[in-house]
């Protein structure tokens, strides 16, 4: 499991160790987003091991992949705003890294699942994307994820590698790095900091609770047909301002904390995923947005040990660069 120390990857590792007899090897570079803390509760499990290294490093990949039956790749640079400011790492990890993993899987004939995103389809005003919709990414993040998806498919068509692609919609839940909308707003609200809403706040995202995505990935890994793409979308679509209002309510704060800020360049207006294909395979989202958000807010409120080192560390510099103001203490 590459990138297993990140938000979705660590959730998947946890689900897999609890729900199967699998042995799990995580390969992770531990960038700012990858943290050993995310795996604190599985670190002593005898079926778990960790290799520190990059997916674009063929030697590190060889060290981790020995004896594996399948590769699941979560590893990526994932934040759109960072991809706008500094795209280089996105090209290396999402492009070169995926290529390096595919080569290693091809050499050994392993099943390979690429974790991808609805952002490869671009923005949609009405209706929902299907797996057959054209790919039209708009940020360096989504463009490099799209390139990776195309490369993965080429390894199925050209070399007969058993590939699968899962395209998830926006995830939320515990252990998400607070640069992303929901954890950022939750922590700012808990601290009484302003909540920076981009543009008019009417951009719509299709929210998926992280454990539902994890179960979807596991389901596709076991039951998906080689060479296929599966959309895994959440049950809730919601404009950003509505998400922020719900967070204010759950944290007992008022709307005076909302601050409209300059919009993100090239900001996609709406994402919406049709998930009929993965439903036909037997997966269904279980967590509704209202319940998942309540659970998420409670987790951040109850686990300052997890976010305190982030909010007092290098994240402060990122925040100042991104929002032009200091983060409160
Ligand atoms: P994340 O940023 O929380 O974690 C990424 C992980 O990858 C970290 O552990 C990081 O250390 C690791 N990593 C980064 N570069 C690496 C490299 N070169 N070599 C090895 N490890 C490296 O991301 P996430 O939100 O957990 O996303 C996981 C995957 O799911 C990504 O591929 C992302 O594109 C996809 N995805 C995310 C969402 C979402 O809403 N977060 C939605 C759909 C799909
Ligand atoms: P984000 O969590 O970065 O995910 P993505 O851009 O990959 O969908 O952002 C979700 C939405 O929230 C997106 O429309 C941008 C918006 N947003 C804000 O309004 N303010 C913020 O500070 C952030 C980080 C995001």
Coordinates of N, CA and C and ligand atoms in Angstrom, one line a residue, residues 78-81 119 141 170 179-182 184-185 196-198 203 205 207 240 264 267-268 271 323, ligand 2:
X78 N -1.5 15.8 -3.3 CA -2.9 15.8 -3.4 C -3.6 17.1 -3.3
X79 N -2.9 18.2 -3.0 CA -3.6 19.4 -2.7 C -3.6 20.4 -3.9
X80 N -4.8 20.8 -4.4 CA -4.9 21.6 -5.6 C -4.1 22.9 -5.4
X81 N -4.3 23.6 -4.2 CA -3.7 24.9 -4.0 C -2.1 24.8 -4.1
X119 N -11.6 14.5 -10.1 CA -11.2 15.7 -10.6 C -10.6 15.5 -12.0
X141 N -2.7 19.4 -10.3 CA -3.0 18.2 -9.5 C -3.8 17.2 -10.4
X170 N -14.7 13.9 -3.3 CA -14.0 14.5 -2.2 C -14.3 13.7 -0.9
X179 N -5.0 21.2 5.5 CA -5.0 22.1 4.4 C -6.3 22.0 3.6
X180 N -7.0 20.9 3.7 CA -8.2 20.6 2.9 C -9.4 21.3 3.6
X181 N -10.5 21.5 2.8 CA -11.6 22.3 3.3 C -12.1 22.0 4.7
X182 N -12.6 20.7 4.8 CA -13.3 20.4 6.1 C -12.4 20.4 7.3
X184 N -9.7 22.0 7.8 CA -9.2 23.4 7.9 C -10.3 24.2 8.7
X185 N -11.5 24.1 8.2 CA -12.6 24.9 8.7 C -13.0 24.4 10.2
X196 N -11.7 30.9 5.8 CA -11.5 31.5 4.5 C -12.3 30.8 3.4
X197 N -13.4 31.4 2.9 CA -14.2 30.8 1.8 C -13.8 31.4 0.5
X198 N -13.4 30.5 -0.5 CA -13.0 31.0 -1.8 C -14.2 31.5 -2.6
X203 N -19.2 26.8 -4.9 CA -18.7 25.6 -5.6 C -19.2 24.4 -4.9
X205 N -19.2 20.3 -4.0 CA -18.4 19.1 -4.0 C -19.3 17.9 -3.5
X207 N -19.4 14.8 -1.3 CA -18.7 14.4 -0.2 C -18.8 12.9 0.1
X240 N -19.9 24.8 -0.8 CA -18.9 25.0 0.2 C -19.5 25.8 1.4
X264 N -9.7 30.7 -5.9 CA -8.6 29.9 -6.4 C -8.6 30.0 -7.9
X267 N -10.7 27.6 -10.5 CA -11.5 26.8 -9.5 C -12.7 26.1 -10.2
X268 N -12.7 24.7 -10.1 CA -13.8 23.9 -10.7 C -15.1 24.2 -9.9
X271 N -18.3 19.2 -8.8 CA -18.0 17.8 -9.1 C -19.2 17.0 -8.8
X323 N -2.9 32.3 2.7 CA -4.1 33.1 3.1 C -3.6 34.5 3.5
Ligands
LIG2 P1 -10.3 21.1 -1.2 O1 -10.5 20.5 0.1 O2 -9.0 21.8 -1.4 O3 -10.6 20.0 -2.3 P2 -10.6 20.1 -3.9 O4 -10.2 21.4 -4.3 O5 -9.7 19.0 -4.3 O6 -12.1 19.8 -4.2 O7 -11.4 22.2 -1.5 C1 -12.8 21.8 -1.5 C2 -13.6 23.1 -1.9 O8 -13.4 24.0 -0.8 C3 -13.1 23.7 -3.1 O9 -14.2 24.2 -3.8 C4 -12.2 24.8 -2.7 C5 -12.9 25.3 -1.4 N1 -12.0 25.8 -0.3 C6 -12.3 27.1 0.3 O10 -13.3 27.7 0.0 N2 -11.4 27.6 1.2 C7 -10.3 26.9 1.6 O11 -9.5 27.4 2.4 C8 -10.0 25.6 1.0 C9 -8.8 24.9 1.4 C10 -10.9 25.1 0.0

